[in-house]
XYZ file of C-alpha atoms in Angstrom:
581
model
C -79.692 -155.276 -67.867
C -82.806 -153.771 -65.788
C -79.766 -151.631 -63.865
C -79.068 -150.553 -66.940
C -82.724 -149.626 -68.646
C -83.403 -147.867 -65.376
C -80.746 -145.376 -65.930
C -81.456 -145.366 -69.655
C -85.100 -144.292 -68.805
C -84.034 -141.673 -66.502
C -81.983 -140.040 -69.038
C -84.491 -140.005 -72.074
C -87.026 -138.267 -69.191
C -84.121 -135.922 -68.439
C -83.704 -135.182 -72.243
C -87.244 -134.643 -72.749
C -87.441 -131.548 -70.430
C -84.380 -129.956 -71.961
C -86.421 -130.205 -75.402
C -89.248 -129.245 -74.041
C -87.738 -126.367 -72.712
C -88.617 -127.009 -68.623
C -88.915 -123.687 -67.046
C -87.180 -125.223 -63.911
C -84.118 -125.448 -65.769
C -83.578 -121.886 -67.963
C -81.041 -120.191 -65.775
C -81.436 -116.956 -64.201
C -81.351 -113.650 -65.998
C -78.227 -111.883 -65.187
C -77.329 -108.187 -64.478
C -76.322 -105.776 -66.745
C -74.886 -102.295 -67.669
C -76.718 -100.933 -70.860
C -74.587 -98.122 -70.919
C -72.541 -95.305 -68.942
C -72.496 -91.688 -70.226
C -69.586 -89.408 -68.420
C -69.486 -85.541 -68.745
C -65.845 -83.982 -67.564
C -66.019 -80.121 -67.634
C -62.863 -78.816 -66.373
C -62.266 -76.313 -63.861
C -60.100 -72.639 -64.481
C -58.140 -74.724 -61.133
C -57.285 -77.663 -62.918
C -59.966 -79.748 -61.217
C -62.497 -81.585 -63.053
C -66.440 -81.476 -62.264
C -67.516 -85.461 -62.986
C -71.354 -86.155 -64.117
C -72.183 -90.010 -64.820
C -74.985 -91.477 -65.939
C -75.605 -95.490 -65.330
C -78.436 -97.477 -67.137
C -78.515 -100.837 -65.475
C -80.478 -103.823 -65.230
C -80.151 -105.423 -62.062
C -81.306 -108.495 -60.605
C -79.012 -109.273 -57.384
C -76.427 -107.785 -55.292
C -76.349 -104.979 -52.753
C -73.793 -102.224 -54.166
C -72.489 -100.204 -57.046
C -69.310 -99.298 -57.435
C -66.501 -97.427 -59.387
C -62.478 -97.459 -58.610
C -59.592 -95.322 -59.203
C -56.477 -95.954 -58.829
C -52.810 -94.340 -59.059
C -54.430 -91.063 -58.095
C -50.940 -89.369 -57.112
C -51.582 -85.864 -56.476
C -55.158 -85.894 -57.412
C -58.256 -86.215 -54.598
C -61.664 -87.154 -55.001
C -64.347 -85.055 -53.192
C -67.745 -84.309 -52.641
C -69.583 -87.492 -53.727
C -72.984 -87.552 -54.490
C -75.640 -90.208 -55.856
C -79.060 -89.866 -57.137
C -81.526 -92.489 -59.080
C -83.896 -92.454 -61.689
C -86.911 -92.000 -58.895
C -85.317 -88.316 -57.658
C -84.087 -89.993 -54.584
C -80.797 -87.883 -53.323
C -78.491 -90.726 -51.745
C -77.129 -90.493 -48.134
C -73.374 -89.617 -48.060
C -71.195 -91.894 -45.612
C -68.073 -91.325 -44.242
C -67.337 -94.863 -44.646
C -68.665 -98.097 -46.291
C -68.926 -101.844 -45.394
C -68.491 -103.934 -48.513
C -69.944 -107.160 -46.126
C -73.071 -105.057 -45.386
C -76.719 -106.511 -46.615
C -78.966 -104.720 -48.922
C -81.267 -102.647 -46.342
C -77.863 -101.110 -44.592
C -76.761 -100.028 -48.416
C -79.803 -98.725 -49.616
C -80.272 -94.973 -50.401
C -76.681 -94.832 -49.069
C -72.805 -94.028 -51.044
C -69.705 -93.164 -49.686
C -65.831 -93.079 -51.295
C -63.472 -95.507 -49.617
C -59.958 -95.475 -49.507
C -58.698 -99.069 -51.185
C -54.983 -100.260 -51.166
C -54.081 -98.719 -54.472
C -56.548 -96.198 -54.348
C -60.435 -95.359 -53.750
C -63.357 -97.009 -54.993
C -66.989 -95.235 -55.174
C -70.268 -96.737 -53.893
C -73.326 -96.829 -53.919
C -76.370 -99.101 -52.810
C -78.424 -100.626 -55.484
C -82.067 -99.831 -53.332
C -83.946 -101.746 -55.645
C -83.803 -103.416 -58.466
C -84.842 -103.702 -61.944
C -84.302 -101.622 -64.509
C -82.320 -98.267 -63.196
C -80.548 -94.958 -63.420
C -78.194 -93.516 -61.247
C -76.268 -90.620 -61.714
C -72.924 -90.076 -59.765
C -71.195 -86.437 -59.020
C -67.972 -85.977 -57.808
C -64.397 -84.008 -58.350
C -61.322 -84.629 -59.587
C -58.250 -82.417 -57.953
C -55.272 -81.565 -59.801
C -57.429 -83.360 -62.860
C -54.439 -80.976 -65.326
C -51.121 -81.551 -65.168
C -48.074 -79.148 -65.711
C -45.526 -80.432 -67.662
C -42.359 -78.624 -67.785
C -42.978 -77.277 -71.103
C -46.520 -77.588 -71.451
C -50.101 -78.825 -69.745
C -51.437 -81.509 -69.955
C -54.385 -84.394 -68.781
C -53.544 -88.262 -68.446
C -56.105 -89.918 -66.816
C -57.951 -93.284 -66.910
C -61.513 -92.940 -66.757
C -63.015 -96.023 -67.129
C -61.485 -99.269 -65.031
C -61.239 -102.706 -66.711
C -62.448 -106.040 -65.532
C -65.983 -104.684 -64.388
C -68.242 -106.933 -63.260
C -71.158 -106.609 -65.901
C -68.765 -104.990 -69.040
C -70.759 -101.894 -69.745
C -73.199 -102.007 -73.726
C -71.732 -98.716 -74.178
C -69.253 -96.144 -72.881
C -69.108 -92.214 -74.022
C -67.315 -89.741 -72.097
C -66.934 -86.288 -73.075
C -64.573 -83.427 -71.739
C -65.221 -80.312 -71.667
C -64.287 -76.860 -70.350
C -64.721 -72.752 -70.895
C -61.771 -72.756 -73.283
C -62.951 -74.890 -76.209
C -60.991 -77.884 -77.289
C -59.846 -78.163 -80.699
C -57.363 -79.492 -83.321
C -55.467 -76.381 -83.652
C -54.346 -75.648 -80.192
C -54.615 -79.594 -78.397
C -53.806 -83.133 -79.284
C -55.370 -86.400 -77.740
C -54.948 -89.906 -78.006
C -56.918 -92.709 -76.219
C -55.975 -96.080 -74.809
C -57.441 -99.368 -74.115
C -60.675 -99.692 -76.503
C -59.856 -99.859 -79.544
C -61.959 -99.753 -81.982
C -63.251 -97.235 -80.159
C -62.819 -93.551 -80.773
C -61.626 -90.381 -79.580
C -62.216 -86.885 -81.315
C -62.717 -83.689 -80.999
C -66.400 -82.625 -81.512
C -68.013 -78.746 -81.548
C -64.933 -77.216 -78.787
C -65.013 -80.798 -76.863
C -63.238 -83.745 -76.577
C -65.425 -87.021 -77.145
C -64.199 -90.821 -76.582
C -66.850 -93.438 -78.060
C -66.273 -97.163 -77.165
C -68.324 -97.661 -80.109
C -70.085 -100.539 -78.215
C -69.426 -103.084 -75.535
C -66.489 -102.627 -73.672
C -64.396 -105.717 -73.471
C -63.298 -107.535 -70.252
C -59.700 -106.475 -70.150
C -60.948 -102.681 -72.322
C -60.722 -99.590 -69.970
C -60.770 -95.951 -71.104
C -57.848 -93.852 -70.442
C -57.107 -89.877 -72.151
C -53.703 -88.210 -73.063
C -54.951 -84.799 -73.682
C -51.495 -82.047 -74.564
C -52.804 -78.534 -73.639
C -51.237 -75.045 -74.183
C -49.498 -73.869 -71.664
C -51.131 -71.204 -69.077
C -54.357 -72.807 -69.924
C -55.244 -73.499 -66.886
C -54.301 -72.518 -62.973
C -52.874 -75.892 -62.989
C -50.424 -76.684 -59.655
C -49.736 -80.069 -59.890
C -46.499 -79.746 -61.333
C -45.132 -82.837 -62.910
C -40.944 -83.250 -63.415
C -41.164 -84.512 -67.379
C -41.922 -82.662 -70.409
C -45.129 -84.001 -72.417
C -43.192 -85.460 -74.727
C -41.792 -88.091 -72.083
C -45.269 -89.200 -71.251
C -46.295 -89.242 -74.579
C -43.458 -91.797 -75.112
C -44.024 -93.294 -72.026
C -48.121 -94.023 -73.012
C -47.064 -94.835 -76.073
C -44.123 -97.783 -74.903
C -47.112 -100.643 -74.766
C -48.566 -100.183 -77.825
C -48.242 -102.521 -80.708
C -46.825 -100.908 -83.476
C -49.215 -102.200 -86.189
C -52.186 -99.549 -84.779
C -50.426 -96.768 -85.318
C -50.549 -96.413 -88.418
C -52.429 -93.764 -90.291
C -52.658 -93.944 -94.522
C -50.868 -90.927 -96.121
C -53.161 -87.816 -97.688
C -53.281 -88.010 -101.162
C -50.462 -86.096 -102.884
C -51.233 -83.063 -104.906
C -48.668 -81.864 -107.174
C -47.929 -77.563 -106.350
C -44.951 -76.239 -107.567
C -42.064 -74.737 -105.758
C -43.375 -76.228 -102.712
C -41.562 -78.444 -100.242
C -44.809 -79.795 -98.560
C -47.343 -78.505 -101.766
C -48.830 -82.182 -101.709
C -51.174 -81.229 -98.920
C -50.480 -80.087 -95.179
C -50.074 -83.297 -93.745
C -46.720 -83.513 -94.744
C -45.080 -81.852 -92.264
C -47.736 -80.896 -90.616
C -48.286 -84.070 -89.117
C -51.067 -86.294 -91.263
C -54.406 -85.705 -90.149
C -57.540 -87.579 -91.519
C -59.794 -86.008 -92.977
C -62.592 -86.403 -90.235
C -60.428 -84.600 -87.358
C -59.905 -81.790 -89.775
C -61.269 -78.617 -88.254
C -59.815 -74.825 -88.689
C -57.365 -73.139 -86.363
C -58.918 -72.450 -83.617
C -62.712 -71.909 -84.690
C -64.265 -71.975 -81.971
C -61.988 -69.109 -80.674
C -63.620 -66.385 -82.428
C -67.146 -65.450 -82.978
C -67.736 -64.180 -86.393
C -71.283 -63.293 -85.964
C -74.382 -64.033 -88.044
C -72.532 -64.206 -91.579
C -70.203 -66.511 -89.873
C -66.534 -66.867 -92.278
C -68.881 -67.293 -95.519
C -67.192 -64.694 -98.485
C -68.417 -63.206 -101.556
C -68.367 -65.355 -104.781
C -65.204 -64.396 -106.501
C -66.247 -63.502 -109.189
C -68.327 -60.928 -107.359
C -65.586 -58.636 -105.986
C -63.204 -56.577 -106.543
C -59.494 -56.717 -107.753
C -57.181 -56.236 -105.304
C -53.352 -55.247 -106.882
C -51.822 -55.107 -103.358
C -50.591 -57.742 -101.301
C -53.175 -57.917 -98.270
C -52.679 -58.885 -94.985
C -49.561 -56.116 -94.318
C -47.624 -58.857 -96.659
C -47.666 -60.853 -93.204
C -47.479 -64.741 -95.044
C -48.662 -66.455 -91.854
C -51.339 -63.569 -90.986
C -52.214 -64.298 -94.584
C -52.075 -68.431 -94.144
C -54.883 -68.021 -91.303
C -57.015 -65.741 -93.012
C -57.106 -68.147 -95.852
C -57.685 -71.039 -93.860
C -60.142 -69.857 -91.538
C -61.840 -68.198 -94.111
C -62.201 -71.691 -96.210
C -60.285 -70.270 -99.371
C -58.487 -73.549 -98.367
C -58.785 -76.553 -96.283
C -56.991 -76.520 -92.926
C -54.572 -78.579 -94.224
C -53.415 -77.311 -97.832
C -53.246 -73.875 -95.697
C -50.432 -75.760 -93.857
C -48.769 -76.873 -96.360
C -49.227 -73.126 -98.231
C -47.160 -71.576 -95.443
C -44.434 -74.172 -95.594
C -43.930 -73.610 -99.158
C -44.341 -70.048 -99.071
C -41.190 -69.577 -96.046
C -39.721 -71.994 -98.349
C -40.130 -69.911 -101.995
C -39.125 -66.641 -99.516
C -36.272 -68.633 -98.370
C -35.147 -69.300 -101.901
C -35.515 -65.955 -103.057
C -33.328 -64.668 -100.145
C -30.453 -66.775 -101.119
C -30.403 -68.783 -97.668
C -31.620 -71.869 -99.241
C -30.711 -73.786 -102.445
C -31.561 -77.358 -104.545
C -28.257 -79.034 -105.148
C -28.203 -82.808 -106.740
C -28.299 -85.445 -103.740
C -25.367 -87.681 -104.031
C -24.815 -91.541 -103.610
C -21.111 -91.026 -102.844
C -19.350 -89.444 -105.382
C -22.330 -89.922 -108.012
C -25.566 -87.867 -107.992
C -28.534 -90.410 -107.736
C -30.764 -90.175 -110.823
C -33.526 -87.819 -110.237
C -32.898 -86.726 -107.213
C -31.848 -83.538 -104.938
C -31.256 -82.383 -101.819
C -31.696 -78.653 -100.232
C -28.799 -76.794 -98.872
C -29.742 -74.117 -96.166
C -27.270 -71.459 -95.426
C -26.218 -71.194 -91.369
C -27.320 -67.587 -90.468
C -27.114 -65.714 -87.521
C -30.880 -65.664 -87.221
C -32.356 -62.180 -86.799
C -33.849 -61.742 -83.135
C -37.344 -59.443 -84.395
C -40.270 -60.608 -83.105
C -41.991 -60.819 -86.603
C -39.561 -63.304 -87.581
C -39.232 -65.886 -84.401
C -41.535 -68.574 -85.842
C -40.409 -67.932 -89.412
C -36.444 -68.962 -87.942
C -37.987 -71.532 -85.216
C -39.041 -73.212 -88.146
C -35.924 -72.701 -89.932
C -34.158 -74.503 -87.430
C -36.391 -77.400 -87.190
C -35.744 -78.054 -90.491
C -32.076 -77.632 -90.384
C -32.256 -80.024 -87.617
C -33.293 -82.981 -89.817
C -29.274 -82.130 -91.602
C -26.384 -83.455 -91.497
C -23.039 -81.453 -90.291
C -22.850 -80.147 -94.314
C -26.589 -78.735 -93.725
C -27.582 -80.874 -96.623
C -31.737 -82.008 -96.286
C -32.326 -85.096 -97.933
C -34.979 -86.957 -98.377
C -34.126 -89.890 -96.187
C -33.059 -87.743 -93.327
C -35.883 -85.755 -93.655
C -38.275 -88.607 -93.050
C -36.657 -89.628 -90.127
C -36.539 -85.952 -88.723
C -40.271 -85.887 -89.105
C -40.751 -89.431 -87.185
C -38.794 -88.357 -84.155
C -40.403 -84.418 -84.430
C -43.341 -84.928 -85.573
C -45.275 -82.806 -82.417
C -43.048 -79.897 -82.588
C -44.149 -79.551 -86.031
C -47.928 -79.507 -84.995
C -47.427 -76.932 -82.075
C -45.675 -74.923 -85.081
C -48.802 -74.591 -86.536
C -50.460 -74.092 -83.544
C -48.430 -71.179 -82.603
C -48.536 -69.964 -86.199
C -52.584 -70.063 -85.525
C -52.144 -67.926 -82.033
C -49.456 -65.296 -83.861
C -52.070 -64.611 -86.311
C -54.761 -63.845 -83.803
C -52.760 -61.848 -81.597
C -51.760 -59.662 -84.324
C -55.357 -59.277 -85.848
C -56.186 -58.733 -81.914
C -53.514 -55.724 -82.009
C -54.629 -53.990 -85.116
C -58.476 -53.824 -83.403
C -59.933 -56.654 -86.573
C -60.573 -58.742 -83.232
C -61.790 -57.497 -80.310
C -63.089 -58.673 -77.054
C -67.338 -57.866 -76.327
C -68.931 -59.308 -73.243
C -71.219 -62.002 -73.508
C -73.557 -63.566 -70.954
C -72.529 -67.607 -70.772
C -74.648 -70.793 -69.088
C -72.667 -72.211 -66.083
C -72.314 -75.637 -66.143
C -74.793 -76.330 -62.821
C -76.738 -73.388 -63.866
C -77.562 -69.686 -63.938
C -74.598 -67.414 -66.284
C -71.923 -65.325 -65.908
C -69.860 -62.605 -68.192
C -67.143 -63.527 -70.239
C -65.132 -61.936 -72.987
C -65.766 -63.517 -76.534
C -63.000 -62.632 -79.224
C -65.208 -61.167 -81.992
C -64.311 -60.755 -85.985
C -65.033 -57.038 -86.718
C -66.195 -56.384 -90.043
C -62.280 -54.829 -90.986
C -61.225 -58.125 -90.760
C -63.939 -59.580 -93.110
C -62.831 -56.796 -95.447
C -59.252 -58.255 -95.554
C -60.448 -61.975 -95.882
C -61.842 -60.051 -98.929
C -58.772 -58.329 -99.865
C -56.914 -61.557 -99.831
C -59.701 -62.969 -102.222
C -59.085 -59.844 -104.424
C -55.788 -60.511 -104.656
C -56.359 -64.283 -105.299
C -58.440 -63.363 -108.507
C -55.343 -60.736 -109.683
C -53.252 -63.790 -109.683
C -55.193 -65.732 -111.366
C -55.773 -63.041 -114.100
C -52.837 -60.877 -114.706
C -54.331 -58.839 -117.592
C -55.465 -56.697 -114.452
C -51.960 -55.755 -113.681
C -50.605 -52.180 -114.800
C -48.642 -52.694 -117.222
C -45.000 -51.627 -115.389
C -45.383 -54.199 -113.288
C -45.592 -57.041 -115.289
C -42.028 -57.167 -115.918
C -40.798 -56.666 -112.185
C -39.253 -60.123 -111.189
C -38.756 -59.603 -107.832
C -42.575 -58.780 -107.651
C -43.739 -61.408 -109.472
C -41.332 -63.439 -106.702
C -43.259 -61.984 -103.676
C -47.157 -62.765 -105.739
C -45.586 -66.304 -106.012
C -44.614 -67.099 -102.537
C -48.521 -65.242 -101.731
C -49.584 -67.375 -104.268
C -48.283 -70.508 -102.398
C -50.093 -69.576 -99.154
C -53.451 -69.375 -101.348
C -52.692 -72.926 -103.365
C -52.565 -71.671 -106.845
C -48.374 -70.828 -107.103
C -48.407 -73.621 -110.348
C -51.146 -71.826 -112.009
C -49.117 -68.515 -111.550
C -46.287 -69.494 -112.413
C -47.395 -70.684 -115.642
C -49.076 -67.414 -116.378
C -45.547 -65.474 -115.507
C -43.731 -68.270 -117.607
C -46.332 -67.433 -120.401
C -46.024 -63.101 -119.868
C -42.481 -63.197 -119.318
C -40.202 -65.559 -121.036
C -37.355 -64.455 -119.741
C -39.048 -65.363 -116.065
C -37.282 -68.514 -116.677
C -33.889 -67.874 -117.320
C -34.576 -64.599 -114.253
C -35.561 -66.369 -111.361
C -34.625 -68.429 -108.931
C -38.556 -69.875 -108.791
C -38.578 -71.952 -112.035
C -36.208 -74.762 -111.429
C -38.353 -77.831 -112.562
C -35.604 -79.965 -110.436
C -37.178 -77.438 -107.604
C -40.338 -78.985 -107.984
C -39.346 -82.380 -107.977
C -37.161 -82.038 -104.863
C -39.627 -80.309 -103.155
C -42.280 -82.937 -103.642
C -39.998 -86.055 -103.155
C -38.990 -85.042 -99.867
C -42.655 -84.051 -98.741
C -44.033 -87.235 -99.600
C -41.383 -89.098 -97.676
C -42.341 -86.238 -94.632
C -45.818 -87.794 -94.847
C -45.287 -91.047 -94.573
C -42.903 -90.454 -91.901
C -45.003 -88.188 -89.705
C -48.318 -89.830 -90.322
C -46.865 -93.513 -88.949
C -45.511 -91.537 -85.844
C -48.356 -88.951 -85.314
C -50.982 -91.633 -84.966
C -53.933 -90.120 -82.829
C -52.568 -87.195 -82.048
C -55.207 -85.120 -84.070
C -58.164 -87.571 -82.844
C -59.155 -91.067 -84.228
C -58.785 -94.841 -83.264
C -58.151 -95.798 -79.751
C -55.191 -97.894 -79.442
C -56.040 -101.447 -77.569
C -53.423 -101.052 -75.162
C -50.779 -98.274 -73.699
C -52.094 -95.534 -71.682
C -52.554 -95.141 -67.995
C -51.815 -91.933 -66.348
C -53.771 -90.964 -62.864
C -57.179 -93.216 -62.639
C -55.296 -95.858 -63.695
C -54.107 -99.482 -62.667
C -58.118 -100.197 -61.001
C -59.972 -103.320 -62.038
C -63.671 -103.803 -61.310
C -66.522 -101.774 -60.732
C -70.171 -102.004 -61.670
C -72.441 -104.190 -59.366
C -72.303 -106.964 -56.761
């Protein structure tokens, strides 16, 4: 029994320290990365120019460090280190992991690993600190066989201390944005990637987790850049290839909310087949792409200008789509799905397309249709090559009997979804170049910041005030529409007129409102034209909800949004560790 009160003592003295909180026995404070800020601007060569900043509390170790791996064509160069006291860091040719403190300090160097390199640098002192780490990428682009392209990992997992914070940003002389690019981000989700003022911007949107690293698939027009490391796949296989890992749950995006516009295929609001986009990536076609000086792409009030009886815009429907879209007479995306419809009404009106009853073998389902295109020998003039390309896209989503139904078409749009968003995008880059042709953009020099300082010339596309005028035309003829007293009298029975303001008034979202007026004017419009059908109407909006669905469950980042937890890779990738020790 003594034995035993002995032991019993020592205990209860053992306990009272812990609640007393001894001082001998709180453990040490640990090290710690606050947060890491990364800044990619990408060379006219491909390469990238690499700016990190590290906030860091350290308490032991001798070394920083951050890894690469799978590099494959791409170098790393010209390392450089400096700290939050101005020092400028030695640069080795080599580095001994096993060295002490003093041998590190003020020193970095890149060294070759076995599936890679890894960066370091010595700690020097510590406490709280900054360091800030410079260095290139090579061959940081890719060229894809039918495109370019940047898949990268930029951020390793497993670091020693897992960084508070991580936000890179990428950017470059030609401006990043929705209309012209896609991106999707792997391996911290919740975190985020979008595309913010002509850059690209991934946010762990805090801590990043043990196993979380940060990698980029970034699809890029072609010619972009100088780019030579050539790559043997299209984008699409690496899409598909990032995209093999990820659980199917994330990639899910809700549907846009339908919105009911006659004669329209797609008139429930451009994501359809336009691939949904939420409403937070949605940016115009390629704004930062033109400067429209100090009145920017503000208009008149309506109600402020003149008629306009004409059809503007040289009765060009997708010169006449961008103009309304990039002058906000619409949202990006109703523009997208006004120049669906519109090819669709013109379509119609040509004879080359028709609404027949869908059947469910020999018996037509209740309430529902199909459309029947017409096989054509597609005419070869350059005004007309994206009007058949997307002719064929949809004719693609057919059967053998060229029959569109709703279930096929929502399968079309899960497999194609990103040839229908470089549509647009070369819709967007049509309408430019021909604006660019007729002298309403032109190009003025303009003195530019380089990146590491001092400026050079470039040439800026500018909006000359000819082309405000026709943004104003278009409005004109917008408020003719949607008052047809103003129309001389002989034309107000002209159906094939009233046809072409219909398929004009389906680029500029009001074709129902029209339609009603014509219906109202003109009853014989009815019983006339080809534009009345209300089984049209219902076709056309069954099979562009279904196109929604489809496309927004397959599209999932592409336009910007939620990093997906897993997937991913590219160059950069397949490194673990990093931060200090």
């Amino acid at each position: 029994m003594p034995k035993l009160k002995g032991s019993l003592s020592i205990l209860l003295i053992m306990l009272a320290i812990l609640l007393m909180g001894g001082s001998t026995l709180q453990a040490a404070p640990s090290t710690t990365i606050d947060d890491i800020e990364m800044y990619v601007y990408i060379n006219k060569d491909g390469s990238a120019r690499i700016v990190e900043i590290w906030r860091a509390t350290i308490y032991e170790g001798t070394q920083g460090s951050k890894p690469y791996g799978n590099l494959g064509n791409s170098e790393v160069i010209n390392f450089a280190v400096t700290d939050d006291s101005g020092r400028v860091y030695n640069s080795e040719p080599s580095w001994n992991i096993k060295g002490d403190f003093d041998s590190k300090k003020y020193k970095n160097a890149i060294q070759k690993t076995s599936t890679g390199i890894e960066l370091y640098w010595g700690i020097s002192q510590y406490g709280q600190r900054t360091y800030t780490l410079s260095y290139t990428i090579t061959n940081f682009v890719n060229q894809y066989k039918d495109s370019q392209g940047i898949y990268f990992s930029l951020m390793p997992k497993e670091m020693n201390q897992p960084p508070g914070s991580v936000r890179i940003t990428l950017s470059s002389e030609d401006k990043f944005d929705e209309s012209r690019h896609m991106i999707w981000a792997f391996g911290y989700h919740p975190g985020t990637i979008r595309f913010e003022e002509g850059s690209i911007v991934m946010d762990s949107k805090g801590a990043l987790s043990g196993s979380g690293y940060m990698a980029a698939l970034v699809r890029i027009p072609d010619g972009t850049y100088d780019a030579s490391n050539k790559i043997s796949k299209t984008f699409d296989d690496v899409y598909y290839e990032a995209m093999s890992t990820v659980n199917s749950s994330e990639s899910s995006n809700s549907a846009a909310s339908v919105a009911l516009i006659l004669l329209s295929i797609i008139g429930v609001g451009a994501p359809l087949m336009a691939v949904t986009l939420r409403a937070s990536k949605c940016v115009g076609p390629a704004p930062d792409s033109v400067n429209f000086g100090e009145t920017g792409k503000t208009l008149p009030d309506i109600n402020s200008i003149e008629y306009c009886e004409d059809i503007p815009c040289d009765q060009d429907i997708i010169r006449a789509y961008w103009m309304a879209s990039t002058y906000q007479m619409r949202s990006v995306e109703e523009a997208r799905a006004g120049i669906i419809g519109a090819f669709l009404l013109k379509w119609l009106k040509e004879g080359t397309l028709s609404v027949i009853p869908a059947q469910d073998g020999r018996k037509q389902k209740k309430d529902t249709y199909a459309i029947g295109f017409q096989q054509l020998n597609l005419e070869p003039e350059p005004e007309r090559v994206l009007e058949n390309e997307l002719r064929k896209m949809l004719i693609e989503g057919c059967g053998e009997n060229l029959i569109l139904t709703t279930k096929a078409f929502e399968k079309w749009c899960r497999k194609n979804y990103n040839r229908l968003y470089r549509w647009f995008a070369q819709a967007d880059n049509y309408a430019m170049e021909s604006l660019e042709e007729k002298g309403l953009i032109v190009h003025v020099p303009q003195q530019v910041p380089k990146f590491w300082g001092g400026t050079r010339t470039v040439q800026v596309k500018t909006a000359t005030e000819k082309m405000k005028e026709e943004a104003i035309e278009l409005l004109g003829f917008k408020k003719v529409l949607l008052d047809f007293s103003q129309l001389p009298a002989g034309q107000t029975h002209k159906v094939s007129l009233w046809e072409e303001y219909l398929i004009f008034a389906q680029v500029l979202g009001i074709a129902d409102i029209v339609q009603k007026q014509f219906s109202e004017l003109y009853p014989e419009f009815d019983r006339r034209s080809k534009f009345t059908s209300d089984i049209t109407s219902f076709v056309m909006i069954s099979i562009a909800q279904a196109g929604c669905n489809a496309a927004s469950e397959s599209y999932s980042s592409g336009g910007g949004g939620d990093s997906f937890s897993g997937g991913g890779g590219g160059a950069g990738g397949s490194s673990s560790g990093g931060g200090f020790s």
